[in-house]
PDB file of C-alpha atoms in Angstrom:
ATOM      1  CA  SER A   1      -5.363 -10.994  -8.079  1.00  0.00           C
ATOM      2  CA  GLN A   2      -8.651 -10.134  -6.475  1.00  0.00           C
ATOM      3  CA  GLN A   3      -8.576  -6.775  -4.779  1.00  0.00           C
ATOM      4  CA  GLY A   4     -10.962  -4.896  -2.559  1.00  0.00           C
ATOM      5  CA  GLU A   5     -13.149  -2.280  -4.121  1.00  0.00           C
ATOM      6  CA  GLU A   6     -13.545   1.151  -2.581  1.00  0.00           C
ATOM      7  CA  ASP A   7     -16.619   3.210  -3.110  1.00  0.00           C
ATOM      8  CA  PRO A   8     -16.875   5.988  -4.113  1.00  0.00           C
ATOM      9  CA  GLN A   9     -13.805   6.420  -6.320  1.00  0.00           C
ATOM     10  CA  ALA A  10     -13.784  10.120  -5.536  1.00  0.00           C
ATOM     11  CA  LEU A  11     -15.468  12.244  -2.869  1.00  0.00           C
ATOM     12  CA  SER A  12     -15.517  16.012  -2.447  1.00  0.00           C
ATOM     13  CA  ILE A  13     -16.866  17.626   0.729  1.00  0.00           C
ATOM     14  CA  GLN A  14     -16.740  20.905   2.623  1.00  0.00           C
ATOM     15  CA  GLU A  15     -14.496  21.299   5.640  1.00  0.00           C
ATOM     16  CA  GLY A  16     -16.344  20.293   8.804  1.00  0.00           C
ATOM     17  CA  GLU A  17     -18.523  17.690   7.090  1.00  0.00           C
ATOM     18  CA  ASN A  18     -18.159  13.968   7.626  1.00  0.00           C
ATOM     19  CA  ALA A  19     -16.654  11.709   4.959  1.00  0.00           C
ATOM     20  CA  THR A  20     -17.668   8.085   4.533  1.00  0.00           C
ATOM     21  CA  MET A  21     -15.950   5.636   2.236  1.00  0.00           C
ATOM     22  CA  ASN A  22     -16.656   1.966   1.782  1.00  0.00           C
ATOM     23  CA  CYS A  23     -14.676  -1.140   0.975  1.00  0.00           C
ATOM     24  CA  SER A  24     -15.961  -4.483  -0.247  1.00  0.00           C
ATOM     25  CA  TYR A  25     -13.949  -7.671  -0.517  1.00  0.00           C
ATOM     26  CA  LYS A  26     -14.469 -11.231  -1.668  1.00  0.00           C
ATOM     27  CA  THR A  27     -12.802 -13.757   0.617  1.00  0.00           C
ATOM     28  CA  SER A  28     -12.471 -14.536   4.318  1.00  0.00           C
ATOM     29  CA  ILE A  29     -10.111 -12.220   6.146  1.00  0.00           C
ATOM     30  CA  ASN A  30      -8.067 -12.123   9.343  1.00  0.00           C
ATOM     31  CA  ASN A  31      -8.215  -8.355   9.503  1.00  0.00           C
ATOM     32  CA  LEU A  32      -8.856  -5.284   7.391  1.00  0.00           C
ATOM     33  CA  GLN A  33      -6.737  -2.159   7.434  1.00  0.00           C
ATOM     34  CA  TRP A  34      -7.112   1.391   6.160  1.00  0.00           C
ATOM     35  CA  TYR A  35      -4.223   3.422   4.812  1.00  0.00           C
ATOM     36  CA  ARG A  36      -3.898   7.021   3.694  1.00  0.00           C
ATOM     37  CA  GLN A  37      -1.757   8.333   0.851  1.00  0.00           C
ATOM     38  CA  ASN A  38      -1.013  11.969   0.217  1.00  0.00           C
ATOM     39  CA  SER A  39      -0.325  12.740  -3.422  1.00  0.00           C
ATOM     40  CA  GLY A  40       3.067  11.443  -4.522  1.00  0.00           C
ATOM     41  CA  ARG A  41       3.908  10.044  -1.099  1.00  0.00           C
ATOM     42  CA  GLY A  42       3.995   6.672   0.606  1.00  0.00           C
ATOM     43  CA  LEU A  43       1.052   5.121   2.424  1.00  0.00           C
ATOM     44  CA  VAL A  44       0.470   5.615   6.125  1.00  0.00           C
ATOM     45  CA  HIS A  45      -1.336   3.073   8.278  1.00  0.00           C
ATOM     46  CA  LEU A  46      -4.473   4.467   9.916  1.00  0.00           C
ATOM     47  CA  ILE A  47      -6.324   1.686  11.646  1.00  0.00           C
ATOM     48  CA  LEU A  48      -6.695  -2.093  11.768  1.00  0.00           C
ATOM     49  CA  ILE A  49      -9.901  -3.952  12.578  1.00  0.00           C
ATOM     50  CA  ARG A  50      -9.869  -7.669  13.251  1.00  0.00           C
ATOM     51  CA  SER A  51     -12.417 -10.070  11.802  1.00  0.00           C
ATOM     52  CA  ASN A  52     -14.049 -10.577  15.218  1.00  0.00           C
ATOM     53  CA  GLU A  53     -14.505  -6.828  15.760  1.00  0.00           C
ATOM     54  CA  ARG A  54     -17.446  -4.806  14.457  1.00  0.00           C
ATOM     55  CA  GLU A  55     -16.365  -1.247  15.160  1.00  0.00           C
ATOM     56  CA  LYS A  56     -13.210   0.600  16.087  1.00  0.00           C
ATOM     57  CA  HIS A  57     -12.382   4.227  16.799  1.00  0.00           C
ATOM     58  CA  SER A  58      -9.194   6.224  16.570  1.00  0.00           C
ATOM     59  CA  GLY A  59      -9.475   9.971  17.065  1.00  0.00           C
ATOM     60  CA  ARG A  60     -11.768  11.289  14.308  1.00  0.00           C
ATOM     61  CA  LEU A  61     -11.758   7.923  12.539  1.00  0.00           C
ATOM     62  CA  ARG A  62     -14.448   5.288  12.919  1.00  0.00           C
ATOM     63  CA  VAL A  63     -14.194   1.966  11.137  1.00  0.00           C
ATOM     64  CA  THR A  64     -16.890  -0.667  10.902  1.00  0.00           C
ATOM     65  CA  LEU A  65     -16.632  -4.208   9.611  1.00  0.00           C
ATOM     66  CA  ASP A  66     -19.463  -6.472   8.502  1.00  0.00           C
ATOM     67  CA  THR A  67     -18.002  -9.885   7.695  1.00  0.00           C
ATOM     68  CA  SER A  68     -21.396 -11.262   6.631  1.00  0.00           C
ATOM     69  CA  LYS A  69     -21.549  -8.631   3.887  1.00  0.00           C
ATOM     70  CA  LYS A  70     -17.774  -8.633   3.348  1.00  0.00           C
ATOM     71  CA  SER A  71     -17.647  -4.890   3.673  1.00  0.00           C
ATOM     72  CA  SER A  72     -16.083  -2.148   5.764  1.00  0.00           C
ATOM     73  CA  SER A  73     -16.560   1.566   6.053  1.00  0.00           C
ATOM     74  CA  LEU A  74     -14.271   4.378   7.145  1.00  0.00           C
ATOM     75  CA  LEU A  75     -15.850   7.495   8.593  1.00  0.00           C
ATOM     76  CA  ILE A  76     -13.829  10.660   9.072  1.00  0.00           C
ATOM     77  CA  THR A  77     -15.691  13.127  11.258  1.00  0.00           C
ATOM     78  CA  ALA A  78     -15.339  16.917  11.208  1.00  0.00           C
ATOM     79  CA  SER A  79     -13.107  16.800   8.145  1.00  0.00           C
ATOM     80  CA  ARG A  80     -10.225  19.199   7.635  1.00  0.00           C
ATOM     81  CA  ALA A  81      -8.458  20.374   4.491  1.00  0.00           C
ATOM     82  CA  ALA A  82      -5.448  18.354   5.666  1.00  0.00           C
ATOM     83  CA  ASP A  83      -7.538  15.170   5.325  1.00  0.00           C
ATOM     84  CA  THR A  84      -7.352  15.556   1.532  1.00  0.00           C
ATOM     85  CA  ALA A  85      -5.706  12.331   0.351  1.00  0.00           C
ATOM     86  CA  SER A  86      -6.434   8.920  -1.131  1.00  0.00           C
ATOM     87  CA  TYR A  87      -7.659   6.253   1.245  1.00  0.00           C
ATOM     88  CA  PHE A  88      -7.087   2.542   0.663  1.00  0.00           C
ATOM     89  CA  CYS A  89      -8.444  -0.523   2.350  1.00  0.00           C
ATOM     90  CA  ALA A  90      -6.226  -3.587   2.583  1.00  0.00           C
ATOM     91  CA  THR A  91      -7.312  -7.076   3.480  1.00  0.00           C
ATOM     92  CA  ASP A  92      -5.244  -9.669   5.275  1.00  0.00           C
ATOM     93  CA  ARG A  93      -6.702 -12.865   3.895  1.00  0.00           C
ATOM     94  CA  ALA A  94      -6.670 -16.215   5.571  1.00  0.00           C
ATOM     95  CA  GLY A  95      -3.804 -18.291   4.187  1.00  0.00           C
ATOM     96  CA  ALA A  96      -2.137 -15.437   2.343  1.00  0.00           C
ATOM     97  CA  ASN A  97       1.305 -13.981   3.023  1.00  0.00           C
ATOM     98  CA  ASN A  98       0.608 -10.395   2.081  1.00  0.00           C
ATOM     99  CA  LEU A  99      -2.031  -7.664   2.069  1.00  0.00           C
ATOM    100  CA  PHE A 100      -4.367  -7.037  -0.841  1.00  0.00           C
ATOM    101  CA  PHE A 101      -5.081  -3.378  -1.539  1.00  0.00           C
ATOM    102  CA  GLY A 102      -8.179  -1.832  -3.055  1.00  0.00           C
ATOM    103  CA  THR A 103      -8.193   0.841  -5.728  1.00  0.00           C
ATOM    104  CA  GLY A 104      -8.720   3.712  -3.285  1.00  0.00           C
ATOM    105  CA  THR A 105     -11.070   6.623  -2.655  1.00  0.00           C
ATOM    106  CA  ARG A 106      -9.737  10.072  -3.477  1.00  0.00           C
ATOM    107  CA  LEU A 107     -11.047  12.497  -0.852  1.00  0.00           C
ATOM    108  CA  THR A 108     -10.962  16.257  -1.372  1.00  0.00           C
ATOM    109  CA  VAL A 109     -11.883  18.501   1.553  1.00  0.00           C
ATOM    110  CA  ILE A 110     -12.654  22.043   0.454  1.00  0.00           C
ATOM    111  CA  PRO A 111     -11.691  24.775   2.957  1.00  0.00           C
TER     112      PRO A 111
ATOM    113  CA  ASP B   1      14.529   8.079  13.504  1.00  0.00           C
ATOM    114  CA  GLY B   2      13.206   4.661  12.535  1.00  0.00           C
ATOM    115  CA  GLY B   3      11.742   4.244   9.116  1.00  0.00           C
ATOM    116  CA  ILE B   4      12.084   3.155   5.530  1.00  0.00           C
ATOM    117  CA  THR B   5      14.279   4.976   3.065  1.00  0.00           C
ATOM    118  CA  GLN B   6      13.805   4.634  -0.668  1.00  0.00           C
ATOM    119  CA  SER B   7      16.188   6.062  -3.222  1.00  0.00           C
ATOM    120  CA  PRO B   8      16.294   7.636  -5.660  1.00  0.00           C
ATOM    121  CA  LYS B   9      13.015   9.569  -5.430  1.00  0.00           C
ATOM    122  CA  TYR B  10      13.010  10.212  -9.178  1.00  0.00           C
ATOM    123  CA  LEU B  11      14.745   8.131 -11.835  1.00  0.00           C
ATOM    124  CA  PHE B  12      14.845   8.348 -15.595  1.00  0.00           C
ATOM    125  CA  ARG B  13      15.885   5.417 -17.709  1.00  0.00           C
ATOM    126  CA  LYS B  14      16.378   4.764 -21.369  1.00  0.00           C
ATOM    127  CA  GLU B  15      14.692   1.766 -22.882  1.00  0.00           C
ATOM    128  CA  GLY B  16      16.826  -1.336 -22.621  1.00  0.00           C
ATOM    129  CA  GLN B  17      18.570  -0.333 -19.410  1.00  0.00           C
ATOM    130  CA  ASN B  18      18.282  -2.067 -16.064  1.00  0.00           C
ATOM    131  CA  VAL B  19      17.805   0.111 -12.992  1.00  0.00           C
ATOM    132  CA  THR B  20      17.962  -0.722  -9.296  1.00  0.00           C
ATOM    133  CA  LEU B  21      15.791   0.939  -6.677  1.00  0.00           C
ATOM    134  CA  SER B  22      17.092   0.967  -3.146  1.00  0.00           C
ATOM    135  CA  CYS B  23      15.044   0.227  -0.028  1.00  0.00           C
ATOM    136  CA  GLU B  24      16.545   0.297   3.467  1.00  0.00           C
ATOM    137  CA  GLN B  25      14.752  -0.078   6.807  1.00  0.00           C
ATOM    138  CA  ASN B  26      15.899   0.267  10.402  1.00  0.00           C
ATOM    139  CA  LEU B  27      12.686  -0.972  11.987  1.00  0.00           C
ATOM    140  CA  ASN B  28      14.067  -4.472  12.521  1.00  0.00           C
ATOM    141  CA  HIS B  29      11.196  -5.955  10.518  1.00  0.00           C
ATOM    142  CA  ASP B  30      11.586  -9.405   9.006  1.00  0.00           C
ATOM    143  CA  ALA B  31       9.093  -8.861   6.175  1.00  0.00           C
ATOM    144  CA  MET B  32       9.660  -6.481   3.278  1.00  0.00           C
ATOM    145  CA  TYR B  33       7.588  -5.799   0.171  1.00  0.00           C
ATOM    146  CA  TRP B  34       7.735  -4.056  -3.191  1.00  0.00           C
ATOM    147  CA  TYR B  35       4.574  -2.631  -4.740  1.00  0.00           C
ATOM    148  CA  ARG B  36       3.913  -0.901  -8.024  1.00  0.00           C
ATOM    149  CA  GLN B  37       1.331   1.884  -8.314  1.00  0.00           C
ATOM    150  CA  ASP B  38       0.062   3.243 -11.613  1.00  0.00           C
ATOM    151  CA  PRO B  39      -1.839   6.559 -11.851  1.00  0.00           C
ATOM    152  CA  GLY B  40      -5.226   6.369 -10.149  1.00  0.00           C
ATOM    153  CA  GLN B  41      -4.697   2.725  -9.307  1.00  0.00           C
ATOM    154  CA  GLY B  42      -4.239   0.625  -6.238  1.00  0.00           C
ATOM    155  CA  LEU B  43      -1.063  -1.184  -5.263  1.00  0.00           C
ATOM    156  CA  ARG B  44       0.071  -4.349  -6.977  1.00  0.00           C
ATOM    157  CA  LEU B  45       2.574  -6.644  -5.303  1.00  0.00           C
ATOM    158  CA  ILE B  46       5.822  -7.306  -7.176  1.00  0.00           C
ATOM    159  CA  TYR B  47       7.918  -9.301  -4.698  1.00  0.00           C
ATOM    160  CA  TYR B  48       7.998  -9.904  -0.981  1.00  0.00           C
ATOM    161  CA  SER B  49      10.456 -11.367   1.489  1.00  0.00           C
ATOM    162  CA  GLN B  50       9.608 -12.750   4.886  1.00  0.00           C
ATOM    163  CA  ILE B  51      13.159 -13.509   5.947  1.00  0.00           C
ATOM    164  CA  VAL B  52      16.742 -12.902   4.884  1.00  0.00           C
ATOM    165  CA  ASN B  53      17.883 -14.899   1.836  1.00  0.00           C
ATOM    166  CA  ASP B  54      14.316 -15.775   0.901  1.00  0.00           C
ATOM    167  CA  PHE B  55      11.782 -13.999  -1.301  1.00  0.00           C
ATOM    168  CA  GLN B  56       8.602 -14.813  -3.197  1.00  0.00           C
ATOM    169  CA  LYS B  57       7.011 -13.559  -6.400  1.00  0.00           C
ATOM    170  CA  GLY B  58       3.945 -11.410  -6.124  1.00  0.00           C
ATOM    171  CA  ASP B  59       1.265 -10.805  -8.720  1.00  0.00           C
ATOM    172  CA  ILE B  60       3.406  -8.922 -11.261  1.00  0.00           C
ATOM    173  CA  ALA B  61       6.973 -10.222 -10.839  1.00  0.00           C
ATOM    174  CA  GLU B  62       7.799 -10.579 -14.537  1.00  0.00           C
ATOM    175  CA  GLY B  63      10.584  -8.208 -15.566  1.00  0.00           C
ATOM    176  CA  TYR B  64      11.681  -7.546 -11.976  1.00  0.00           C
ATOM    177  CA  SER B  65      14.268  -9.113  -9.669  1.00  0.00           C
ATOM    178  CA  VAL B  66      15.128  -8.689  -5.994  1.00  0.00           C
ATOM    179  CA  SER B  67      17.661  -9.810  -3.413  1.00  0.00           C
ATOM    180  CA  ARG B  68      17.551 -10.012   0.369  1.00  0.00           C
ATOM    181  CA  GLU B  69      21.099 -10.467   1.591  1.00  0.00           C
ATOM    182  CA  LYS B  70      20.593  -8.322   4.687  1.00  0.00           C
ATOM    183  CA  LYS B  71      17.602  -7.831   6.943  1.00  0.00           C
ATOM    184  CA  GLU B  72      17.750  -4.079   6.420  1.00  0.00           C
ATOM    185  CA  SER B  73      17.907  -4.045   2.634  1.00  0.00           C
ATOM    186  CA  PHE B  74      15.578  -5.197  -0.164  1.00  0.00           C
ATOM    187  CA  PRO B  75      16.656  -3.705  -3.518  1.00  0.00           C
ATOM    188  CA  LEU B  76      14.470  -4.014  -6.608  1.00  0.00           C
ATOM    189  CA  THR B  77      15.916  -4.246 -10.117  1.00  0.00           C
ATOM    190  CA  VAL B  78      13.692  -3.264 -12.997  1.00  0.00           C
ATOM    191  CA  THR B  79      15.070  -5.122 -15.976  1.00  0.00           C
ATOM    192  CA  SER B  80      14.801  -4.384 -19.665  1.00  0.00           C
ATOM    193  CA  ALA B  81      12.349  -7.284 -19.859  1.00  0.00           C
ATOM    194  CA  GLN B  82       9.703  -5.222 -18.045  1.00  0.00           C
ATOM    195  CA  LYS B  83       7.466  -4.015 -20.866  1.00  0.00           C
ATOM    196  CA  ASN B  84       5.967  -0.962 -19.197  1.00  0.00           C
ATOM    197  CA  PRO B  85       8.189   0.078 -16.281  1.00  0.00           C
ATOM    198  CA  THR B  86       7.081   3.709 -15.928  1.00  0.00           C
ATOM    199  CA  ALA B  87       5.353   3.772 -12.534  1.00  0.00           C
ATOM    200  CA  PHE B  88       5.574   4.738  -8.878  1.00  0.00           C
ATOM    201  CA  TYR B  89       7.332   2.069  -6.810  1.00  0.00           C
ATOM    202  CA  LEU B  90       6.690   1.664  -3.105  1.00  0.00           C
ATOM    203  CA  CYS B  91       8.707  -0.365  -0.640  1.00  0.00           C
ATOM    204  CA  ALA B  92       7.284  -1.434   2.690  1.00  0.00           C
ATOM    205  CA  SER B  93       8.287  -3.420   5.725  1.00  0.00           C
ATOM    206  CA  GLY B  94       5.902  -4.970   8.157  1.00  0.00           C
ATOM    207  CA  ILE B  95       5.182  -6.651  11.412  1.00  0.00           C
ATOM    208  CA  ALA B  96       1.987  -8.549  12.158  1.00  0.00           C
ATOM    209  CA  ARG B  97       0.849  -7.516   8.688  1.00  0.00           C
ATOM    210  CA  GLU B  98       0.829  -3.787   9.476  1.00  0.00           C
ATOM    211  CA  LEU B  99       2.923  -2.145   6.780  1.00  0.00           C
ATOM    212  CA  PHE B 100       5.235   0.839   6.987  1.00  0.00           C
ATOM    213  CA  PHE B 101       5.943   2.466   3.648  1.00  0.00           C
ATOM    214  CA  GLY B 102       8.784   4.458   2.192  1.00  0.00           C
ATOM    215  CA  GLU B 103       8.156   7.661   0.261  1.00  0.00           C
ATOM    216  CA  GLY B 104       8.366   5.928  -3.097  1.00  0.00           C
ATOM    217  CA  SER B 105      10.509   6.064  -6.220  1.00  0.00           C
ATOM    218  CA  ARG B 106       9.081   7.398  -9.452  1.00  0.00           C
ATOM    219  CA  LEU B 107      10.606   5.704 -12.499  1.00  0.00           C
ATOM    220  CA  THR B 108      10.151   7.178 -15.950  1.00  0.00           C
ATOM    221  CA  VAL B 109      11.335   5.406 -19.087  1.00  0.00           C
ATOM    222  CA  LEU B 110      12.272   7.798 -21.868  1.00  0.00           C
TER     223      LEU B 110
END
């Protein structure tokens, strides 16, 4: 099945810096979601942005959505070592019964 | 506390054996899902169920079977027909397409 693509695949930054990861997709969507996965654990929902929204904030997270470019970005500000995890975008496509997950960005925040 | 419980966390199987992974939720969600995750990869959908006594194949259903006899439970059986079953299996339940995941079951075939 067609999945979203996250970019970059891996990102390493110093604590306190901002982290930006991107997601591109191929078909029309109802909404796009971001999830976080700590190593060897389940995924945790972070934020959902609907197709008619352009930007959304939640704490240190900022998500943007550009439906004309079929892309989204997740910005984590003032990163902490505890933010080290893999981050996945998931698209809720029109007419589909389930979410489609990307391949993830592995973020490492160095203390 | 409400949530999703997967068991066992680790499972070892000999080739040719069937194994069943348990998934229980007390979130009162109608929809439940099984995903497979391989190292460094995203999630691939195995099966999903939107209501009791009904389920649908996902992208990689071959070699797997499920049942949904109760709203709370969605067990996954990995059969001997699954050619490469070693993987991390994640169960989720959802409402309005927001998914809540269990902690996963890691299956290793010896």
